[in-house]
Short mmCIF file of C-alpha atoms in Angstrom, two decimals:
data_model
loop_
_atom_site.label_atom_id
_atom_site.label_comp_id
_atom_site.label_asym_id
_atom_site.label_seq_id
_atom_site.Cartn_x
_atom_site.Cartn_y
_atom_site.Cartn_z
CA UNK A 1028 155.41 216.35 103.78
CA UNK A 1029 154.06 219.28 101.78
CA UNK A 1030 153.47 221.28 104.97
CA UNK A 1031 156.99 220.56 106.19
CA UNK A 1032 158.41 221.81 102.89
CA UNK A 1033 156.23 224.95 103.06
CA UNK A 1034 157.51 225.68 106.57
CA UNK A 1035 161.10 225.07 105.44
CA UNK A 1036 160.53 227.56 102.63
CA UNK A 1037 159.21 230.12 105.12
CA UNK A 1038 162.29 229.60 107.32
CA UNK A 1039 164.45 230.25 104.26
CA UNK A 1040 162.35 233.34 103.48
CA UNK A 1041 163.28 234.66 106.93
CA UNK A 1042 167.00 234.26 106.19
CA UNK A 1043 166.61 235.81 102.74
CA UNK A 1044 164.69 238.74 104.22
CA UNK A 1045 167.19 239.59 106.95
CA UNK A 1046 170.31 239.12 104.80
CA UNK A 1047 168.94 240.90 101.71
CA UNK A 1048 167.07 243.63 103.65
CA UNK A 1049 163.70 242.62 102.18
CA UNK A 1050 161.03 244.02 104.48
CA UNK A 1051 157.98 242.61 102.66
CA UNK A 1052 159.41 239.10 102.56
CA UNK A 1053 160.22 239.36 106.27
CA UNK A 1054 156.69 240.48 107.11
CA UNK A 1055 155.27 237.50 105.18
CA UNK A 1056 156.92 234.99 107.53
CA UNK A 1057 155.09 236.19 110.65
CA UNK A 1058 151.41 236.41 111.57
CA UNK A 1059 150.33 240.01 112.20
CA UNK A 1060 149.60 239.15 115.85
CA UNK A 1061 152.79 237.12 116.30
CA UNK A 1062 154.74 237.37 119.53
CA UNK A 1063 158.54 237.20 119.57
CA UNK A 1064 160.97 236.72 122.39
CA UNK A 1065 164.55 237.37 121.30
CA UNK A 1066 165.80 237.50 124.87
CA UNK A 1067 167.65 240.38 126.48
CA UNK A 1068 169.08 241.81 123.24
CA UNK A 1069 165.70 243.07 122.03
CA UNK A 1070 163.64 242.79 125.21
CA UNK A 1071 164.48 246.34 126.32
CA UNK A 1072 163.40 247.68 122.93
CA UNK A 1073 160.29 245.56 122.41
CA UNK A 1074 159.21 243.64 125.51
CA UNK A 1075 156.19 242.30 123.59
CA UNK A 1076 157.48 242.58 120.06
CA UNK A 1077 155.59 241.41 116.97
CA UNK A 1078 157.22 239.87 113.91
CA UNK A 1079 156.73 243.09 111.95
CA UNK A 1080 158.37 245.17 114.73
CA UNK A 1081 161.29 242.78 114.79
CA UNK A 1082 161.75 242.92 111.00
CA UNK A 1083 161.66 246.74 111.12
CA UNK A 1084 164.22 246.83 113.95
CA UNK A 1085 166.49 244.08 112.63
CA UNK A 1086 166.63 245.30 109.04
CA UNK A 1087 167.10 248.88 110.23
CA UNK A 1088 170.10 247.67 112.27
CA UNK A 1089 171.47 245.82 109.25
CA UNK A 1090 171.23 248.96 107.13
CA UNK A 1091 172.51 251.36 109.75
CA UNK A 1092 175.12 249.54 111.77
CA UNK A 1093 176.18 246.37 110.04
CA UNK A 1094 178.60 246.01 107.15
CA UNK A 1095 177.73 242.38 106.38
CA UNK A 1096 175.23 239.85 107.68
CA UNK A 1097 174.97 236.14 106.90
CA UNK A 1098 172.48 233.67 108.39
CA UNK A 1099 172.58 229.89 107.99
CA UNK A 1100 170.38 227.07 109.25
CA UNK A 1101 171.60 223.62 110.13
CA UNK A 1102 169.72 221.01 112.19
CA UNK A 1103 165.96 221.40 111.94
CA UNK A 1104 162.96 219.56 113.30
CA UNK A 1105 159.42 220.33 112.18
CA UNK A 1106 156.33 218.61 113.62
CA UNK A 1107 153.02 219.28 111.88
CA UNK A 1108 149.42 218.62 112.93
CA UNK A 1109 147.57 219.01 109.64
CA UNK A 1110 144.22 218.29 111.31
CA UNK A 1111 144.24 221.54 113.30
CA UNK A 1112 146.65 223.58 111.14
CA UNK A 1113 149.43 223.94 113.72
CA UNK A 1114 153.10 223.08 113.72
CA UNK A 1115 156.19 223.47 115.85
CA UNK A 1116 159.79 223.74 114.77
CA UNK A 1117 163.21 224.10 116.30
CA UNK A 1118 165.96 225.26 113.98
CA UNK A 1119 169.63 225.79 114.73
CA UNK A 1120 170.98 229.04 113.32
CA UNK A 1121 174.49 230.35 112.79
CA UNK A 1122 174.78 234.10 112.25
CA UNK A 1123 177.88 236.10 111.32
CA UNK A 1124 177.83 239.88 111.19
CA UNK A 1125 180.58 242.46 110.70
CA UNK A 1126 180.45 245.84 112.41
CA UNK A 1127 182.90 248.72 112.46
CA UNK A 1128 184.53 249.07 115.91
CA UNK A 1129 182.32 252.01 116.85
CA UNK A 1130 179.19 250.21 115.63
CA UNK A 1131 178.38 253.00 113.20
CA UNK A 1132 176.85 252.36 109.82
CA UNK A 1133 179.10 251.91 106.87
CA UNK A 1134 176.99 249.44 104.94
CA UNK A 1135 175.17 252.08 102.91
CA UNK A 1136 178.38 253.31 101.31
CA UNK A 1137 179.79 250.55 99.09
CA UNK A 1138 183.30 251.97 99.26
CA UNK A 1139 183.23 251.59 103.07
CA UNK A 1140 181.66 248.14 103.23
CA UNK A 1141 184.86 246.07 103.00
CA UNK A 1142 185.80 244.39 106.28
CA UNK A 1143 188.84 246.13 107.72
CA UNK A 1144 191.31 245.40 110.51
CA UNK A 1145 189.72 246.36 113.81
CA UNK A 1146 186.16 245.59 112.66
CA UNK A 1147 184.17 243.23 114.87
CA UNK A 1148 183.00 239.84 113.61
CA UNK A 1149 180.02 238.80 115.73
CA UNK A 1150 179.15 235.10 115.83
CA UNK A 1151 175.83 233.92 117.19
CA UNK A 1152 174.69 230.34 117.54
CA UNK A 1153 170.97 230.29 118.22
CA UNK A 1154 167.92 228.05 118.17
CA UNK A 1155 164.71 229.43 116.66
CA UNK A 1156 161.81 227.75 118.47
CA UNK A 1157 158.70 228.53 116.44
CA UNK A 1158 154.97 227.89 116.77
CA UNK A 1159 153.21 227.95 113.40
CA UNK A 1160 149.63 228.22 112.20
CA UNK A 1161 148.20 227.82 108.76
CA UNK A 1162 146.38 231.06 108.01
CA UNK A 1163 144.86 232.10 104.71
CA UNK A 1164 146.43 229.05 103.06
CA UNK A 1165 149.96 229.82 104.26
CA UNK A 1166 152.14 228.77 107.22
CA UNK A 1167 153.17 231.72 109.43
CA UNK A 1168 154.99 232.01 112.74
CA UNK A 1169 152.67 232.96 115.61
CA UNK A 1170 155.29 232.72 118.35
CA UNK A 1171 159.09 232.67 118.20
CA UNK A 1172 161.41 232.16 121.14
CA UNK A 1173 165.13 232.39 120.44
CA UNK A 1174 167.64 230.54 122.58
CA UNK A 1175 171.20 231.88 122.41
CA UNK A 1176 173.67 229.01 122.70
CA UNK A 1177 177.12 230.40 121.86
CA UNK A 1178 177.47 234.14 121.20
CA UNK A 1179 180.97 235.57 120.86
CA UNK A 1180 182.81 238.38 119.08
CA UNK A 1181 186.27 238.60 117.59
CA UNK A 1182 188.31 241.42 116.11
CA UNK A 1183 189.29 241.18 112.46
CA UNK A 1184 193.08 241.27 112.36
CA UNK A 1185 193.89 241.53 108.65
CA UNK A 1186 192.39 243.17 105.57
CA UNK A 1187 189.81 240.82 104.08
CA UNK A 1188 190.04 239.92 100.42
CA UNK A 1189 186.49 241.08 99.70
CA UNK A 1190 185.70 243.70 97.08
CA UNK A 1191 182.36 245.19 98.08
CA UNK A 1192 182.01 247.03 94.79
CA UNK A 1193 181.63 243.68 92.97
CA UNK A 1194 179.36 241.93 95.45
CA UNK A 1195 175.66 241.82 96.24
CA UNK A 1196 174.98 243.36 99.61
CA UNK A 1197 171.86 243.59 101.73
CA UNK A 1198 171.11 247.23 101.05
CA UNK A 1199 170.87 246.42 97.33
CA UNK A 1200 168.75 243.32 97.80
CA UNK A 1201 166.83 243.42 94.53
CA UNK A 1202 170.15 243.22 92.65
CA UNK A 1203 171.00 239.94 94.39
CA UNK A 1204 171.07 237.07 91.84
CA UNK A 1205 168.78 234.97 94.03
CA UNK A 1206 165.80 237.13 93.03
CA UNK A 1207 166.38 236.38 89.36
CA UNK A 1208 166.67 232.68 90.19
CA UNK A 1209 163.43 232.69 92.18
CA UNK A 1210 161.58 234.51 89.37
CA UNK A 1211 162.95 232.08 86.79
CA UNK A 1212 161.75 229.10 88.79
CA UNK A 1213 158.30 230.56 89.49
#
């Protein structure tokens, strides 16, 4: 059970890293020699991408083309072989992201980060299929294959009631209250 909880924590670290733009936390989820297959979306960029390359690309996209990003996990299965230090997991993910209609970055300017009519809300329903190894006392992903189940986009019709000036956004990740909570519980 301890290994399952450690892997669950690593899966949460991935979400925290991509939503809070935390490069170091993102790197810590993947083995240095990891191999990722995110399908056609990233295949043209990185046909044999590593976890670190993906984190660099993904977080760069979140800073430079995405107003908001929010990842959630739901159903999860984790099977662990403690004898040989390997595990496999399949985790359902639900991702929402907001982009301006032209896809250009507005996330770095707080005054421009509010969702506006005409912005695109991208929904992705995915399954993260991960192979894990215990290395240096820690579980890390050595191979990730992402299955896209239901991707779709919609246009935001009305002004959202979000005030970006009073919120914690990804490009200001160390200001997010979760970091204080994690430090307090450490």
